[in-house]
Amino acid sequence: MAQSGKSATRDFRRQRLTAFALVPLGLIFVALVVALAGSDYETARACLANPLVAGVIVLLVIATAAHMRIGMNEIIDDYVQDSTLHKLSKTGNFLFCAAVVLGSIYAALKILIGF
């Protein structure tokens, strides 16, 4: 259950990289929310149908899910001692993060295509 030095360093670097990516993406998202505050549904939908805006939102979700998965894996490594429960927890963590990303990409594509 304990990580090797190489995988712990890799996870540390990935965690910092995703955190670094989340700063500008988060600021862009906040600016988008502020810009769309008070606008009607069609205006918001038209803005989100822009491929650049949808791409930024999808990148934000991917970076957030990756950051969340790494952090939760660290918690699982630290606190889950039973090997079966450890594997099950890590699998559940991965599946949850994958579902969040896939659901977000699906929603963005629906808006881009115009359904």
PDB file of C-alpha atoms in Angstrom:
ATOM      1  CA  MET A   1       0.000   0.000   0.000  1.00  0.00           C
ATOM      2  CA  ALA A   2       2.875   2.374   0.609  1.00  0.00           C
ATOM      3  CA  GLN A   3       4.110   4.239  -2.418  1.00  0.00           C
ATOM      4  CA  SER A   4       7.594   4.007  -3.767  1.00  0.00           C
ATOM      5  CA  GLY A   5       9.724   7.131  -3.785  1.00  0.00           C
ATOM      6  CA  LYS A   6       9.336   7.552  -7.542  1.00  0.00           C
ATOM      7  CA  SER A   7       5.542   7.330  -7.570  1.00  0.00           C
ATOM      8  CA  ALA A   8       5.257   9.658  -4.575  1.00  0.00           C
ATOM      9  CA  THR A   9       7.448  12.224  -6.342  1.00  0.00           C
ATOM     10  CA  ARG A  10       5.442  11.800  -9.547  1.00  0.00           C
ATOM     11  CA  ASP A  11       2.173  12.319  -7.666  1.00  0.00           C
ATOM     12  CA  PHE A  12       3.630  15.353  -5.886  1.00  0.00           C
ATOM     13  CA  ARG A  13       4.610  16.895  -9.213  1.00  0.00           C
ATOM     14  CA  ARG A  14       1.248  16.116 -10.802  1.00  0.00           C
ATOM     15  CA  GLN A  15      -0.563  17.602  -7.817  1.00  0.00           C
ATOM     16  CA  ARG A  16       1.444  20.819  -8.122  1.00  0.00           C
ATOM     17  CA  LEU A  17       1.010  20.928 -11.900  1.00  0.00           C
ATOM     18  CA  THR A  18      -2.769  20.593 -11.657  1.00  0.00           C
ATOM     19  CA  ALA A  19      -2.868  23.195  -8.892  1.00  0.00           C
ATOM     20  CA  PHE A  20      -0.849  25.547 -11.079  1.00  0.00           C
ATOM     21  CA  ALA A  21      -3.200  24.943 -14.033  1.00  0.00           C
ATOM     22  CA  LEU A  22      -6.263  25.520 -11.867  1.00  0.00           C
ATOM     23  CA  VAL A  23      -5.259  29.095 -11.006  1.00  0.00           C
ATOM     24  CA  PRO A  24      -5.710  30.674 -14.459  1.00  0.00           C
ATOM     25  CA  LEU A  25      -8.542  28.308 -15.397  1.00  0.00           C
ATOM     26  CA  GLY A  26     -10.349  29.152 -12.161  1.00  0.00           C
ATOM     27  CA  LEU A  27      -9.889  32.873 -12.719  1.00  0.00           C
ATOM     28  CA  ILE A  28     -11.257  32.577 -16.247  1.00  0.00           C
ATOM     29  CA  PHE A  29     -14.236  30.610 -14.917  1.00  0.00           C
ATOM     30  CA  VAL A  30     -14.963  33.229 -12.251  1.00  0.00           C
ATOM     31  CA  ALA A  31     -14.723  36.000 -14.881  1.00  0.00           C
ATOM     32  CA  LEU A  32     -17.124  34.032 -17.084  1.00  0.00           C
ATOM     33  CA  VAL A  33     -19.618  33.593 -14.253  1.00  0.00           C
ATOM     34  CA  VAL A  34     -19.423  37.296 -13.400  1.00  0.00           C
ATOM     35  CA  ALA A  35     -19.856  38.248 -17.069  1.00  0.00           C
ATOM     36  CA  LEU A  36     -22.887  35.981 -17.413  1.00  0.00           C
ATOM     37  CA  ALA A  37     -24.499  37.019 -14.125  1.00  0.00           C
ATOM     38  CA  GLY A  38     -27.951  38.373 -14.811  1.00  0.00           C
ATOM     39  CA  SER A  39     -28.018  37.274 -18.435  1.00  0.00           C
ATOM     40  CA  ASP A  40     -30.818  35.169 -19.850  1.00  0.00           C
ATOM     41  CA  TYR A  41     -30.602  31.474 -20.717  1.00  0.00           C
ATOM     42  CA  GLU A  42     -30.015  31.972 -24.445  1.00  0.00           C
ATOM     43  CA  THR A  43     -27.159  34.414 -23.864  1.00  0.00           C
ATOM     44  CA  ALA A  44     -25.458  32.038 -21.438  1.00  0.00           C
ATOM     45  CA  ARG A  45     -25.975  29.099 -23.770  1.00  0.00           C
ATOM     46  CA  ALA A  46     -24.580  31.053 -26.732  1.00  0.00           C
ATOM     47  CA  CYS A  47     -21.508  31.981 -24.704  1.00  0.00           C
ATOM     48  CA  LEU A  48     -20.952  28.376 -23.617  1.00  0.00           C
ATOM     49  CA  ALA A  49     -21.446  27.206 -27.221  1.00  0.00           C
ATOM     50  CA  ASN A  50     -18.252  29.033 -28.161  1.00  0.00           C
ATOM     51  CA  PRO A  51     -15.630  26.276 -28.665  1.00  0.00           C
ATOM     52  CA  LEU A  52     -12.963  28.308 -26.867  1.00  0.00           C
ATOM     53  CA  VAL A  53     -15.148  28.826 -23.792  1.00  0.00           C
ATOM     54  CA  ALA A  54     -16.289  25.192 -23.800  1.00  0.00           C
ATOM     55  CA  GLY A  55     -12.661  24.079 -24.123  1.00  0.00           C
ATOM     56  CA  VAL A  56     -11.615  26.164 -21.127  1.00  0.00           C
ATOM     57  CA  ILE A  57     -14.484  24.751 -19.055  1.00  0.00           C
ATOM     58  CA  VAL A  58     -13.584  21.183 -20.047  1.00  0.00           C
ATOM     59  CA  LEU A  59      -9.908  21.818 -19.210  1.00  0.00           C
ATOM     60  CA  LEU A  60     -10.989  23.198 -15.828  1.00  0.00           C
ATOM     61  CA  VAL A  61     -13.034  20.082 -15.108  1.00  0.00           C
ATOM     62  CA  ILE A  62     -10.231  17.748 -16.214  1.00  0.00           C
ATOM     63  CA  ALA A  63      -7.628  19.555 -14.098  1.00  0.00           C
ATOM     64  CA  THR A  64      -9.989  19.637 -11.115  1.00  0.00           C
ATOM     65  CA  ALA A  65     -10.795  15.926 -11.401  1.00  0.00           C
ATOM     66  CA  ALA A  66      -7.110  14.999 -11.762  1.00  0.00           C
ATOM     67  CA  HIS A  67      -6.201  17.139  -8.756  1.00  0.00           C
ATOM     68  CA  MET A  68      -9.062  15.631  -6.762  1.00  0.00           C
ATOM     69  CA  ARG A  69      -8.107  12.056  -7.695  1.00  0.00           C
ATOM     70  CA  ILE A  70      -4.478  12.506  -6.657  1.00  0.00           C
ATOM     71  CA  GLY A  71      -5.445  14.115  -3.371  1.00  0.00           C
ATOM     72  CA  MET A  72      -8.003  11.443  -2.545  1.00  0.00           C
ATOM     73  CA  ASN A  73      -5.516   8.700  -3.423  1.00  0.00           C
ATOM     74  CA  GLU A  74      -3.113  10.217  -0.891  1.00  0.00           C
ATOM     75  CA  ILE A  75      -5.823  10.118   1.761  1.00  0.00           C
ATOM     76  CA  ILE A  76      -6.671   6.506   0.863  1.00  0.00           C
ATOM     77  CA  ASP A  77      -2.982   5.547   1.054  1.00  0.00           C
ATOM     78  CA  ASP A  78      -2.637   7.183   4.457  1.00  0.00           C
ATOM     79  CA  TYR A  79      -5.811   5.974   6.159  1.00  0.00           C
ATOM     80  CA  VAL A  80      -7.105   2.763   4.541  1.00  0.00           C
ATOM     81  CA  GLN A  81      -5.154  -0.191   5.893  1.00  0.00           C
ATOM     82  CA  ASP A  82      -7.119  -3.209   4.614  1.00  0.00           C
ATOM     83  CA  SER A  83      -5.744  -4.169   1.179  1.00  0.00           C
ATOM     84  CA  THR A  84      -9.118  -5.145  -0.291  1.00  0.00           C
ATOM     85  CA  LEU A  85     -10.775  -1.952   0.891  1.00  0.00           C
ATOM     86  CA  HIS A  86      -7.713  -0.003  -0.272  1.00  0.00           C
ATOM     87  CA  LYS A  87      -8.036  -1.348  -3.832  1.00  0.00           C
ATOM     88  CA  LEU A  88     -11.796  -0.861  -3.809  1.00  0.00           C
ATOM     89  CA  SER A  89     -11.437   2.726  -2.573  1.00  0.00           C
ATOM     90  CA  LYS A  90      -8.872   3.598  -5.235  1.00  0.00           C
ATOM     91  CA  THR A  91     -11.024   2.041  -7.942  1.00  0.00           C
ATOM     92  CA  GLY A  92     -14.060   3.951  -6.720  1.00  0.00           C
ATOM     93  CA  ASN A  93     -12.050   7.168  -6.647  1.00  0.00           C
ATOM     94  CA  PHE A  94     -10.914   6.635 -10.228  1.00  0.00           C
ATOM     95  CA  LEU A  95     -14.405   5.756 -11.441  1.00  0.00           C
ATOM     96  CA  PHE A  96     -15.946   8.793  -9.750  1.00  0.00           C
ATOM     97  CA  CYS A  97     -13.378  11.164 -11.273  1.00  0.00           C
ATOM     98  CA  ALA A  98     -13.798   9.539 -14.692  1.00  0.00           C
ATOM     99  CA  ALA A  99     -17.586   9.899 -14.446  1.00  0.00           C
ATOM    100  CA  VAL A 100     -17.245  13.598 -13.588  1.00  0.00           C
ATOM    101  CA  VAL A 101     -14.944  14.214 -16.560  1.00  0.00           C
ATOM    102  CA  LEU A 102     -17.003  12.166 -19.022  1.00  0.00           C
ATOM    103  CA  GLY A 103     -20.252  13.774 -17.863  1.00  0.00           C
ATOM    104  CA  SER A 104     -18.768  17.241 -18.248  1.00  0.00           C
ATOM    105  CA  ILE A 105     -17.415  16.505 -21.706  1.00  0.00           C
ATOM    106  CA  TYR A 106     -20.804  15.105 -22.706  1.00  0.00           C
ATOM    107  CA  ALA A 107     -22.565  18.245 -21.426  1.00  0.00           C
ATOM    108  CA  ALA A 108     -20.106  20.521 -23.229  1.00  0.00           C
ATOM    109  CA  LEU A 109     -20.554  18.600 -26.469  1.00  0.00           C
ATOM    110  CA  LYS A 110     -24.334  18.796 -26.145  1.00  0.00           C
ATOM    111  CA  ILE A 111     -24.112  22.561 -25.800  1.00  0.00           C
ATOM    112  CA  LEU A 112     -21.601  22.860 -28.665  1.00  0.00           C
ATOM    113  CA  ILE A 113     -23.679  20.726 -31.023  1.00  0.00           C
ATOM    114  CA  GLY A 114     -26.872  22.492 -29.976  1.00  0.00           C
ATOM    115  CA  PHE A 115     -29.102  19.808 -28.481  1.00  0.00           C
TER     116      PHE A 115
END
